[in-house]
JSON list of C-alpha atoms in Angstrom, two decimals:
[
{"chain": "Z", "resi": 1, "resn": "UNK", "atom": "CA", "xyz": [-36.58, -49.72, 78.34]},
{"chain": "Z", "resi": 2, "resn": "UNK", "atom": "CA", "xyz": [-35.02, -53.15, 77.93]},
{"chain": "Z", "resi": 3, "resn": "UNK", "atom": "CA", "xyz": [-34.67, -55.78, 80.59]},
{"chain": "Z", "resi": 4, "resn": "UNK", "atom": "CA", "xyz": [-31.28, -56.16, 82.24]},
{"chain": "Z", "resi": 5, "resn": "UNK", "atom": "CA", "xyz": [-29.00, -58.22, 80.04]},
{"chain": "Z", "resi": 6, "resn": "UNK", "atom": "CA", "xyz": [-31.13, -57.75, 76.93]},
{"chain": "Z", "resi": 7, "resn": "UNK", "atom": "CA", "xyz": [-29.84, -55.76, 73.99]},
{"chain": "Z", "resi": 8, "resn": "UNK", "atom": "CA", "xyz": [-31.87, -52.72, 73.09]},
{"chain": "Z", "resi": 9, "resn": "UNK", "atom": "CA", "xyz": [-32.59, -52.12, 69.42]},
{"chain": "Z", "resi": 10, "resn": "UNK", "atom": "CA", "xyz": [-32.84, -48.34, 69.47]},
{"chain": "Z", "resi": 11, "resn": "UNK", "atom": "CA", "xyz": [-30.31, -46.89, 67.09]},
{"chain": "Z", "resi": 12, "resn": "UNK", "atom": "CA", "xyz": [-28.64, -43.52, 66.79]},
{"chain": "Z", "resi": 13, "resn": "UNK", "atom": "CA", "xyz": [-29.03, -40.76, 64.26]},
{"chain": "Z", "resi": 14, "resn": "UNK", "atom": "CA", "xyz": [-26.32, -40.23, 61.70]},
{"chain": "Z", "resi": 15, "resn": "UNK", "atom": "CA", "xyz": [-24.66, -36.89, 62.62]},
{"chain": "Z", "resi": 16, "resn": "UNK", "atom": "CA", "xyz": [-25.50, -35.29, 59.26]},
{"chain": "Z", "resi": 17, "resn": "UNK", "atom": "CA", "xyz": [-29.12, -36.46, 59.58]},
{"chain": "Z", "resi": 18, "resn": "UNK", "atom": "CA", "xyz": [-29.22, -34.94, 63.08]},
{"chain": "Z", "resi": 19, "resn": "UNK", "atom": "CA", "xyz": [-27.95, -31.58, 61.81]},
{"chain": "Z", "resi": 20, "resn": "UNK", "atom": "CA", "xyz": [-30.37, -31.61, 58.88]},
{"chain": "Z", "resi": 21, "resn": "UNK", "atom": "CA", "xyz": [-33.29, -32.61, 61.10]},
{"chain": "Z", "resi": 22, "resn": "UNK", "atom": "CA", "xyz": [-32.66, -29.75, 63.53]},
{"chain": "Z", "resi": 23, "resn": "UNK", "atom": "CA", "xyz": [-32.63, -27.24, 60.65]},
{"chain": "Z", "resi": 24, "resn": "UNK", "atom": "CA", "xyz": [-35.87, -28.67, 59.20]},
{"chain": "Z", "resi": 25, "resn": "UNK", "atom": "CA", "xyz": [-37.65, -28.70, 62.56]},
{"chain": "Z", "resi": 26, "resn": "UNK", "atom": "CA", "xyz": [-36.73, -25.07, 63.14]},
{"chain": "Z", "resi": 27, "resn": "UNK", "atom": "CA", "xyz": [-37.78, -24.13, 59.60]},
{"chain": "Z", "resi": 28, "resn": "UNK", "atom": "CA", "xyz": [-41.16, -25.82, 60.15]},
{"chain": "Z", "resi": 29, "resn": "UNK", "atom": "CA", "xyz": [-41.54, -24.14, 63.57]},
{"chain": "Z", "resi": 30, "resn": "UNK", "atom": "CA", "xyz": [-41.47, -27.45, 65.45]},
{"chain": "Z", "resi": 31, "resn": "UNK", "atom": "CA", "xyz": [-39.64, -25.61, 68.22]},
{"chain": "Z", "resi": 32, "resn": "UNK", "atom": "CA", "xyz": [-40.26, -28.02, 71.11]},
{"chain": "Z", "resi": 33, "resn": "UNK", "atom": "CA", "xyz": [-38.87, -30.99, 69.24]},
{"chain": "Z", "resi": 34, "resn": "UNK", "atom": "CA", "xyz": [-36.05, -28.98, 67.72]},
{"chain": "Z", "resi": 35, "resn": "UNK", "atom": "CA", "xyz": [-34.97, -28.13, 71.28]},
{"chain": "Z", "resi": 36, "resn": "UNK", "atom": "CA", "xyz": [-35.71, -31.56, 72.73]},
{"chain": "Z", "resi": 37, "resn": "UNK", "atom": "CA", "xyz": [-33.59, -33.36, 70.15]},
{"chain": "Z", "resi": 38, "resn": "UNK", "atom": "CA", "xyz": [-30.81, -30.75, 70.23]},
{"chain": "Z", "resi": 39, "resn": "UNK", "atom": "CA", "xyz": [-30.51, -30.65, 74.02]},
{"chain": "Z", "resi": 40, "resn": "UNK", "atom": "CA", "xyz": [-30.84, -34.44, 74.22]},
{"chain": "Z", "resi": 41, "resn": "UNK", "atom": "CA", "xyz": [-28.07, -35.12, 71.72]},
{"chain": "Z", "resi": 42, "resn": "UNK", "atom": "CA", "xyz": [-25.68, -32.41, 72.92]},
{"chain": "Z", "resi": 43, "resn": "UNK", "atom": "CA", "xyz": [-26.04, -33.25, 76.65]},
{"chain": "Z", "resi": 44, "resn": "UNK", "atom": "CA", "xyz": [-26.83, -36.97, 76.77]},
{"chain": "Z", "resi": 45, "resn": "UNK", "atom": "CA", "xyz": [-29.53, -36.39, 79.39]},
{"chain": "Z", "resi": 46, "resn": "UNK", "atom": "CA", "xyz": [-32.17, -39.05, 79.96]},
{"chain": "Z", "resi": 47, "resn": "UNK", "atom": "CA", "xyz": [-35.65, -38.22, 78.69]},
{"chain": "Z", "resi": 48, "resn": "UNK", "atom": "CA", "xyz": [-36.95, -37.99, 82.28]},
{"chain": "Z", "resi": 49, "resn": "UNK", "atom": "CA", "xyz": [-34.45, -35.17, 82.91]},
{"chain": "Z", "resi": 50, "resn": "UNK", "atom": "CA", "xyz": [-34.99, -33.44, 79.57]},
{"chain": "Z", "resi": 51, "resn": "UNK", "atom": "CA", "xyz": [-38.73, -33.15, 80.11]},
{"chain": "Z", "resi": 52, "resn": "UNK", "atom": "CA", "xyz": [-38.24, -31.41, 83.47]},
{"chain": "Z", "resi": 53, "resn": "UNK", "atom": "CA", "xyz": [-36.00, -28.67, 82.04]},
{"chain": "Z", "resi": 54, "resn": "UNK", "atom": "CA", "xyz": [-36.80, -24.99, 82.40]},
{"chain": "Z", "resi": 55, "resn": "UNK", "atom": "CA", "xyz": [-35.08, -22.14, 80.58]},
{"chain": "Z", "resi": 56, "resn": "UNK", "atom": "CA", "xyz": [-33.79, -20.70, 83.85]},
{"chain": "Z", "resi": 57, "resn": "UNK", "atom": "CA", "xyz": [-31.57, -23.77, 84.31]},
{"chain": "Z", "resi": 58, "resn": "UNK", "atom": "CA", "xyz": [-29.38, -22.51, 81.46]},
{"chain": "Z", "resi": 59, "resn": "UNK", "atom": "CA", "xyz": [-26.86, -20.13, 83.01]},
{"chain": "Z", "resi": 60, "resn": "UNK", "atom": "CA", "xyz": [-24.60, -18.84, 80.23]},
{"chain": "Z", "resi": 61, "resn": "UNK", "atom": "CA", "xyz": [-22.65, -21.95, 79.26]},
{"chain": "Z", "resi": 62, "resn": "UNK", "atom": "CA", "xyz": [-23.72, -24.24, 82.14]},
{"chain": "Z", "resi": 63, "resn": "UNK", "atom": "CA", "xyz": [-26.89, -26.31, 82.49]},
{"chain": "Z", "resi": 64, "resn": "UNK", "atom": "CA", "xyz": [-27.59, -27.49, 86.04]},
{"chain": "Z", "resi": 65, "resn": "UNK", "atom": "CA", "xyz": [-29.78, -30.58, 86.36]},
{"chain": "Z", "resi": 66, "resn": "UNK", "atom": "CA", "xyz": [-30.91, -32.72, 89.29]},
{"chain": "Z", "resi": 67, "resn": "UNK", "atom": "CA", "xyz": [-31.05, -36.17, 87.69]},
{"chain": "Z", "resi": 68, "resn": "UNK", "atom": "CA", "xyz": [-34.32, -37.99, 88.34]},
{"chain": "Z", "resi": 69, "resn": "UNK", "atom": "CA", "xyz": [-32.80, -41.48, 88.30]},
{"chain": "Z", "resi": 70, "resn": "UNK", "atom": "CA", "xyz": [-29.65, -40.90, 90.38]},
{"chain": "Z", "resi": 71, "resn": "UNK", "atom": "CA", "xyz": [-30.76, -37.84, 92.43]},
{"chain": "Z", "resi": 72, "resn": "UNK", "atom": "CA", "xyz": [-27.32, -36.35, 91.64]},
{"chain": "Z", "resi": 73, "resn": "UNK", "atom": "CA", "xyz": [-26.82, -32.77, 90.54]},
{"chain": "Z", "resi": 74, "resn": "UNK", "atom": "CA", "xyz": [-24.98, -32.44, 87.24]},
{"chain": "Z", "resi": 75, "resn": "UNK", "atom": "CA", "xyz": [-23.42, -29.31, 85.83]},
{"chain": "Z", "resi": 76, "resn": "UNK", "atom": "CA", "xyz": [-23.21, -29.71, 82.07]},
{"chain": "Z", "resi": 77, "resn": "UNK", "atom": "CA", "xyz": [-21.12, -27.45, 79.86]},
{"chain": "Z", "resi": 78, "resn": "UNK", "atom": "CA", "xyz": [-23.21, -26.13, 77.02]},
{"chain": "Z", "resi": 79, "resn": "UNK", "atom": "CA", "xyz": [-21.24, -25.98, 73.80]},
{"chain": "Z", "resi": 80, "resn": "UNK", "atom": "CA", "xyz": [-21.58, -22.87, 71.59]},
{"chain": "Z", "resi": 81, "resn": "UNK", "atom": "CA", "xyz": [-23.70, -24.63, 68.95]},
{"chain": "Z", "resi": 82, "resn": "UNK", "atom": "CA", "xyz": [-26.30, -25.75, 71.49]},
{"chain": "Z", "resi": 83, "resn": "UNK", "atom": "CA", "xyz": [-26.29, -22.35, 73.21]},
{"chain": "Z", "resi": 84, "resn": "UNK", "atom": "CA", "xyz": [-26.98, -20.69, 69.86]},
{"chain": "Z", "resi": 85, "resn": "UNK", "atom": "CA", "xyz": [-29.86, -23.09, 69.13]},
{"chain": "Z", "resi": 86, "resn": "UNK", "atom": "CA", "xyz": [-31.42, -22.62, 72.59]},
{"chain": "Z", "resi": 87, "resn": "UNK", "atom": "CA", "xyz": [-31.13, -18.83, 72.45]},
{"chain": "Z", "resi": 88, "resn": "UNK", "atom": "CA", "xyz": [-32.51, -18.62, 68.91]},
{"chain": "Z", "resi": 89, "resn": "UNK", "atom": "CA", "xyz": [-35.46, -20.96, 69.57]},
{"chain": "Z", "resi": 90, "resn": "UNK", "atom": "CA", "xyz": [-36.24, -19.32, 72.92]},
{"chain": "Z", "resi": 91, "resn": "UNK", "atom": "CA", "xyz": [-36.54, -15.99, 71.09]},
{"chain": "Z", "resi": 92, "resn": "UNK", "atom": "CA", "xyz": [-38.73, -17.50, 68.35]},
{"chain": "Z", "resi": 93, "resn": "UNK", "atom": "CA", "xyz": [-40.97, -19.16, 70.97]},
{"chain": "Z", "resi": 94, "resn": "UNK", "atom": "CA", "xyz": [-41.40, -15.76, 72.66]},
{"chain": "Z", "resi": 95, "resn": "UNK", "atom": "CA", "xyz": [-40.71, -17.14, 76.14]},
{"chain": "Z", "resi": 96, "resn": "UNK", "atom": "CA", "xyz": [-41.77, -14.65, 78.79]},
{"chain": "Z", "resi": 97, "resn": "UNK", "atom": "CA", "xyz": [-41.46, -16.88, 81.85]},
{"chain": "Z", "resi": 98, "resn": "UNK", "atom": "CA", "xyz": [-38.07, -18.60, 82.18]},
{"chain": "Z", "resi": 99, "resn": "UNK", "atom": "CA", "xyz": [-39.45, -20.63, 85.13]},
{"chain": "Z", "resi": 100, "resn": "UNK", "atom": "CA", "xyz": [-41.89, -22.57, 82.96]},
{"chain": "Z", "resi": 101, "resn": "UNK", "atom": "CA", "xyz": [-41.10, -26.01, 81.58]},
{"chain": "Z", "resi": 102, "resn": "UNK", "atom": "CA", "xyz": [-39.50, -25.86, 78.15]},
{"chain": "Z", "resi": 103, "resn": "UNK", "atom": "CA", "xyz": [-41.55, -28.80, 76.90]},
{"chain": "Z", "resi": 104, "resn": "UNK", "atom": "CA", "xyz": [-45.05, -27.85, 78.09]},
{"chain": "Z", "resi": 105, "resn": "UNK", "atom": "CA", "xyz": [-48.04, -30.02, 77.26]},
{"chain": "Z", "resi": 106, "resn": "UNK", "atom": "CA", "xyz": [-50.93, -28.53, 75.29]},
{"chain": "Z", "resi": 107, "resn": "UNK", "atom": "CA", "xyz": [-52.67, -27.47, 78.51]},
{"chain": "Z", "resi": 108, "resn": "UNK", "atom": "CA", "xyz": [-49.64, -25.42, 79.52]},
{"chain": "Z", "resi": 109, "resn": "UNK", "atom": "CA", "xyz": [-49.42, -26.85, 83.03]},
{"chain": "Z", "resi": 110, "resn": "UNK", "atom": "CA", "xyz": [-47.04, -29.82, 82.92]},
{"chain": "Z", "resi": 111, "resn": "UNK", "atom": "CA", "xyz": [-44.33, -31.14, 80.64]},
{"chain": "Z", "resi": 112, "resn": "UNK", "atom": "CA", "xyz": [-45.18, -33.47, 77.78]},
{"chain": "Z", "resi": 113, "resn": "UNK", "atom": "CA", "xyz": [-44.77, -37.14, 78.66]},
{"chain": "Z", "resi": 114, "resn": "UNK", "atom": "CA", "xyz": [-42.33, -39.75, 77.39]},
{"chain": "Z", "resi": 115, "resn": "UNK", "atom": "CA", "xyz": [-44.93, -41.77, 75.49]},
{"chain": "Z", "resi": 116, "resn": "UNK", "atom": "CA", "xyz": [-46.01, -38.67, 73.56]},
{"chain": "Z", "resi": 117, "resn": "UNK", "atom": "CA", "xyz": [-42.35, -37.91, 72.77]},
{"chain": "Z", "resi": 118, "resn": "UNK", "atom": "CA", "xyz": [-41.80, -41.40, 71.35]},
{"chain": "Z", "resi": 119, "resn": "UNK", "atom": "CA", "xyz": [-44.96, -41.27, 69.21]},
{"chain": "Z", "resi": 120, "resn": "UNK", "atom": "CA", "xyz": [-44.02, -37.82, 67.91]},
{"chain": "Z", "resi": 121, "resn": "UNK", "atom": "CA", "xyz": [-40.42, -38.92, 67.18]},
{"chain": "Z", "resi": 122, "resn": "UNK", "atom": "CA", "xyz": [-41.73, -41.76, 65.01]},
{"chain": "Z", "resi": 123, "resn": "UNK", "atom": "CA", "xyz": [-43.85, -39.22, 63.10]},
{"chain": "Z", "resi": 124, "resn": "UNK", "atom": "CA", "xyz": [-40.88, -36.86, 62.70]},
{"chain": "Z", "resi": 125, "resn": "UNK", "atom": "CA", "xyz": [-38.55, -39.61, 61.44]},
{"chain": "Z", "resi": 126, "resn": "UNK", "atom": "CA", "xyz": [-41.16, -40.66, 58.89]},
{"chain": "Z", "resi": 127, "resn": "UNK", "atom": "CA", "xyz": [-42.06, -37.10, 57.82]},
{"chain": "Z", "resi": 128, "resn": "UNK", "atom": "CA", "xyz": [-38.43, -36.08, 57.26]},
{"chain": "Z", "resi": 129, "resn": "UNK", "atom": "CA", "xyz": [-37.42, -39.46, 55.79]},
{"chain": "Z", "resi": 130, "resn": "UNK", "atom": "CA", "xyz": [-34.66, -40.13, 58.34]},
{"chain": "Z", "resi": 131, "resn": "UNK", "atom": "CA", "xyz": [-33.08, -43.58, 58.07]},
{"chain": "Z", "resi": 132, "resn": "UNK", "atom": "CA", "xyz": [-32.91, -45.33, 61.46]},
{"chain": "Z", "resi": 133, "resn": "UNK", "atom": "CA", "xyz": [-31.62, -48.91, 61.85]},
{"chain": "Z", "resi": 134, "resn": "UNK", "atom": "CA", "xyz": [-33.81, -49.92, 64.76]},
{"chain": "Z", "resi": 135, "resn": "UNK", "atom": "CA", "xyz": [-36.56, -48.57, 66.96]},
{"chain": "Z", "resi": 136, "resn": "UNK", "atom": "CA", "xyz": [-37.19, -44.85, 67.14]},
{"chain": "Z", "resi": 137, "resn": "UNK", "atom": "CA", "xyz": [-37.31, -43.56, 70.70]},
{"chain": "Z", "resi": 138, "resn": "UNK", "atom": "CA", "xyz": [-35.84, -40.91, 72.97]},
{"chain": "Z", "resi": 139, "resn": "UNK", "atom": "CA", "xyz": [-32.90, -43.26, 73.65]},
{"chain": "Z", "resi": 140, "resn": "UNK", "atom": "CA", "xyz": [-31.57, -42.30, 70.24]},
{"chain": "Z", "resi": 141, "resn": "UNK", "atom": "CA", "xyz": [-30.50, -38.91, 71.66]},
{"chain": "Z", "resi": 142, "resn": "UNK", "atom": "CA", "xyz": [-28.00, -40.46, 74.07]},
{"chain": "Z", "resi": 143, "resn": "UNK", "atom": "CA", "xyz": [-26.93, -43.05, 71.53]},
{"chain": "Z", "resi": 144, "resn": "UNK", "atom": "CA", "xyz": [-26.32, -40.36, 68.91]},
{"chain": "Z", "resi": 145, "resn": "UNK", "atom": "CA", "xyz": [-24.06, -38.51, 71.35]},
{"chain": "Z", "resi": 146, "resn": "UNK", "atom": "CA", "xyz": [-22.28, -41.73, 72.31]},
{"chain": "Z", "resi": 147, "resn": "UNK", "atom": "CA", "xyz": [-21.65, -42.86, 68.76]},
{"chain": "Z", "resi": 148, "resn": "UNK", "atom": "CA", "xyz": [-20.45, -39.39, 67.75]},
{"chain": "Z", "resi": 149, "resn": "UNK", "atom": "CA", "xyz": [-17.94, -39.31, 70.64]},
{"chain": "Z", "resi": 150, "resn": "UNK", "atom": "CA", "xyz": [-16.74, -42.83, 69.81]},
{"chain": "Z", "resi": 151, "resn": "UNK", "atom": "CA", "xyz": [-16.25, -42.03, 66.12]},
{"chain": "Z", "resi": 152, "resn": "UNK", "atom": "CA", "xyz": [-14.43, -38.76, 66.81]},
{"chain": "Z", "resi": 153, "resn": "UNK", "atom": "CA", "xyz": [-12.06, -40.64, 69.15]},
{"chain": "Z", "resi": 154, "resn": "UNK", "atom": "CA", "xyz": [-11.51, -43.72, 66.95]},
{"chain": "Z", "resi": 155, "resn": "UNK", "atom": "CA", "xyz": [-13.48, -45.95, 69.35]},
{"chain": "Z", "resi": 156, "resn": "UNK", "atom": "CA", "xyz": [-10.76, -45.57, 71.98]},
{"chain": "Z", "resi": 157, "resn": "UNK", "atom": "CA", "xyz": [-11.04, -47.08, 75.46]},
{"chain": "Z", "resi": 158, "resn": "UNK", "atom": "CA", "xyz": [-10.68, -43.56, 76.88]},
{"chain": "Z", "resi": 159, "resn": "UNK", "atom": "CA", "xyz": [-13.80, -42.44, 75.04]},
{"chain": "Z", "resi": 160, "resn": "UNK", "atom": "CA", "xyz": [-15.73, -45.43, 76.43]},
{"chain": "Z", "resi": 161, "resn": "UNK", "atom": "CA", "xyz": [-14.64, -44.45, 79.97]},
{"chain": "Z", "resi": 162, "resn": "UNK", "atom": "CA", "xyz": [-15.72, -40.83, 79.39]},
{"chain": "Z", "resi": 163, "resn": "UNK", "atom": "CA", "xyz": [-19.08, -41.95, 78.06]},
{"chain": "Z", "resi": 164, "resn": "UNK", "atom": "CA", "xyz": [-19.51, -44.35, 80.98]},
{"chain": "Z", "resi": 165, "resn": "UNK", "atom": "CA", "xyz": [-19.16, -41.38, 83.35]},
{"chain": "Z", "resi": 166, "resn": "UNK", "atom": "CA", "xyz": [-21.32, -39.10, 81.22]},
{"chain": "Z", "resi": 167, "resn": "UNK", "atom": "CA", "xyz": [-24.11, -41.68, 81.00]},
{"chain": "Z", "resi": 168, "resn": "UNK", "atom": "CA", "xyz": [-23.81, -42.64, 84.68]},
{"chain": "Z", "resi": 169, "resn": "UNK", "atom": "CA", "xyz": [-23.09, -46.29, 83.90]},
{"chain": "Z", "resi": 170, "resn": "UNK", "atom": "CA", "xyz": [-21.35, -48.45, 86.48]},
{"chain": "Z", "resi": 171, "resn": "UNK", "atom": "CA", "xyz": [-18.90, -50.11, 84.07]},
{"chain": "Z", "resi": 172, "resn": "UNK", "atom": "CA", "xyz": [-17.43, -49.75, 80.57]},
{"chain": "Z", "resi": 173, "resn": "UNK", "atom": "CA", "xyz": [-19.05, -53.04, 79.55]},
{"chain": "Z", "resi": 174, "resn": "UNK", "atom": "CA", "xyz": [-22.51, -51.56, 80.20]},
{"chain": "Z", "resi": 175, "resn": "UNK", "atom": "CA", "xyz": [-21.63, -48.55, 78.05]},
{"chain": "Z", "resi": 176, "resn": "UNK", "atom": "CA", "xyz": [-20.31, -50.78, 75.27]},
{"chain": "Z", "resi": 177, "resn": "UNK", "atom": "CA", "xyz": [-23.48, -52.88, 75.35]},
{"chain": "Z", "resi": 178, "resn": "UNK", "atom": "CA", "xyz": [-25.68, -49.76, 75.49]},
{"chain": "Z", "resi": 179, "resn": "UNK", "atom": "CA", "xyz": [-24.05, -48.38, 72.34]},
{"chain": "Z", "resi": 180, "resn": "UNK", "atom": "CA", "xyz": [-23.86, -51.74, 70.57]},
{"chain": "Z", "resi": 181, "resn": "UNK", "atom": "CA", "xyz": [-20.07, -51.48, 70.55]},
{"chain": "Z", "resi": 182, "resn": "UNK", "atom": "CA", "xyz": [-19.43, -54.94, 71.92]},
{"chain": "Z", "resi": 183, "resn": "UNK", "atom": "CA", "xyz": [-21.46, -56.53, 69.15]},
{"chain": "Z", "resi": 184, "resn": "UNK", "atom": "CA", "xyz": [-19.53, -54.45, 66.60]},
{"chain": "Z", "resi": 185, "resn": "UNK", "atom": "CA", "xyz": [-16.23, -55.63, 68.12]},
{"chain": "Z", "resi": 186, "resn": "UNK", "atom": "CA", "xyz": [-17.34, -59.26, 67.91]},
{"chain": "Z", "resi": 187, "resn": "UNK", "atom": "CA", "xyz": [-18.36, -58.83, 64.26]},
{"chain": "Z", "resi": 188, "resn": "UNK", "atom": "CA", "xyz": [-14.94, -57.30, 63.54]},
{"chain": "Z", "resi": 189, "resn": "UNK", "atom": "CA", "xyz": [-13.28, -60.41, 65.00]},
{"chain": "Z", "resi": 190, "resn": "UNK", "atom": "CA", "xyz": [-15.24, -62.62, 62.59]},
{"chain": "Z", "resi": 191, "resn": "UNK", "atom": "CA", "xyz": [-14.40, -60.31, 59.69]},
{"chain": "Z", "resi": 192, "resn": "UNK", "atom": "CA", "xyz": [-10.69, -60.41, 60.56]},
{"chain": "Z", "resi": 193, "resn": "UNK", "atom": "CA", "xyz": [-10.48, -64.19, 60.16]},
{"chain": "Z", "resi": 194, "resn": "UNK", "atom": "CA", "xyz": [-8.96, -64.70, 56.74]},
{"chain": "Z", "resi": 195, "resn": "UNK", "atom": "CA", "xyz": [-7.31, -67.61, 54.95]}
]
């Protein structure tokens, strides 16, 4: 986590790299991380909320989450691609107790912790030769979602407002800084200066 006012250097995954990574993780039976990355990118949840998830929180196409940071309940629409991934992996994991944490530690009693996730993500990025321009951490899930939404909407102000609400930020400027958009805009100004 960065200090207030400091720019974080965690980057996002390229969308094609994300899709390829999910397929490779499933192929290699890395089910926990296939789900963690998929759910993280498709929902934009913070890692603290992702790690607390249980399969019984998925009710058809809605995921209900009590956010750790804000203490607010969120109802998140699950898109068909994510639903298919969750259902398929749940079957392959042979889940018999939907009340258990999805991301159990090796002792089977508690969820894995954030530091383990970040170490494992670095290993995964290296193993699968994924190009990341910055630090590898769980923040890349939210940033991947944010950058995908921005690109699909031509970096519109409306998409920044939607992402601000989705991420729970208090202002569009925070969202822009979080996604590195402001810096990109400033660079574009310099590039536009021509003789």
